[in-house]
C-alpha cells in the first residue's frame, strides 16, 4: 500500500512539473511572439541548456521573409563572433595538452617576428608586439582596434593601418585583429590547421554536421538570410576563409550540442575551464564599443565585469556568469551562462536588434542575472 502511495506521489509530482514547464514555455513563447511583432524581427532561434542538457529549444519567424520560409533548428545561421569563444576553448585545450603556453610572449612562439608577416607589416618599428601573449590576445587586452579599417576618427578606411591605440595589457578593447594574430600563432607554432582541428575536436564528435568555418554549398537548401534593422535583405555571410575572429556558420541544434558539451565538462578539465572563466583583468570601460573609448564605467564594480580567455565574465544575484555575442549589421547572437546553476541560453537572430530583445528574453528564461546589458550594447538597451 505504501509503495503504491509513493509511486502515485511521484507520478503526480512528475506530471505537475511537466505541466509547470509547459506553462512556462507557453508563456515564454507568447512573449517572444509579442516582441517579434513589436520590433519586426525576421527570425529567432532559442536554446536553453541546464546541467549539460538541452531542456528547451524553439525557433520563431522566418529564415527568408520574402518567401515566408520558416526558420528551424537546422537552419544554418551566421555565428559571427561566437567563433571567438570556440577558438579560445580550442586554445585552452592545446594548453591543457601541453602544446602551447598562453602566458609567454608570442615572440617565443612564432618562427619569425610578427611584423615579418605581410598582414602585420604595419607593426615594423613598434616593439610592443612582443608584449602580446595568447591570454592577452584572447582577452582583448591587445591595444588594437577591432579592425584596422575602423579608425578612431570614425568611418571606414579600406587602407587603414594596424597600430596600437594603447599599450598591451593596459585596458580592454574588443579586437578581431587580436584573434587574427592568435590564429597565426597557433597555426605557425604548431602547424595545426584551425578548421581541421575544429572538425576533429568539435564538429565530428558532437555530430555538428551543419557547422563549419567556411561556407559549404550543402547549406544552401536551408540557410538564413540576414536583414538590416530597416528590414533590407543583405543576404548571408558566405565566408571563404576560416577566421578565428568570426567566420562560423552553425545551427541552433549544432551550437546547442557544443555548449552542452562545454557545460558538461566534455571539452576540457575543470581546472582549465576555471582558468578560462577567470577574469584576466577588470573591464573598466563604460561601453564595449567603440573599443578605443576611454570613458570610465562602473560595470566592473557593480557587476564584477572582467575579461576571461575568449569570454566576458560577471557576477550577479545567481552567482558568476559568462557571455559572448556575435554581431554584424544583419546578425545578432548571444550565449549567456550561469556557472553555479549550469544554465545557458542561446539566441541566434538574423537581424541586428539584440539590444531590443535579449535582455527581456534572458530574464524570462533565467530571471535576474546581473548581466551588464548597458555595457554590452553600448547603452542601447530597450
mmCIF file of C-alpha atoms in Angstrom, residues 91 109-111 180-195:
data_model
loop_
_atom_site.group_PDB
_atom_site.id
_atom_site.type_symbol
_atom_site.label_atom_id
_atom_site.label_comp_id
_atom_site.label_asym_id
_atom_site.label_seq_id
_atom_site.Cartn_x
_atom_site.Cartn_y
_atom_site.Cartn_z
ATOM 1 C CA UNK A 91 43.441 27.126 -27.411
ATOM 2 C CA UNK A 109 56.290 31.041 -30.264
ATOM 3 C CA UNK A 110 56.361 32.473 -33.777
ATOM 4 C CA UNK A 111 59.132 31.241 -36.096
ATOM 5 C CA UNK A 180 43.890 37.032 -36.310
ATOM 6 C CA UNK A 181 47.240 37.112 -34.522
ATOM 7 C CA UNK A 182 46.258 34.346 -32.103
ATOM 8 C CA UNK A 183 45.237 32.130 -35.016
ATOM 9 C CA UNK A 184 48.533 32.877 -36.743
ATOM 10 C CA UNK A 185 50.477 31.946 -33.604
ATOM 11 C CA UNK A 186 48.722 28.591 -33.238
ATOM 12 C CA UNK A 187 48.999 27.683 -36.906
ATOM 13 C CA UNK A 188 52.613 28.773 -37.244
ATOM 14 C CA UNK A 189 53.910 27.436 -33.934
ATOM 15 C CA UNK A 190 52.099 24.098 -34.010
ATOM 16 C CA UNK A 191 51.483 23.616 -37.749
ATOM 17 C CA UNK A 192 47.851 22.845 -36.939
ATOM 18 C CA UNK A 193 45.067 23.997 -39.251
ATOM 19 C CA UNK A 194 42.302 25.712 -37.294
ATOM 20 C CA UNK A 195 39.418 24.484 -39.422
#
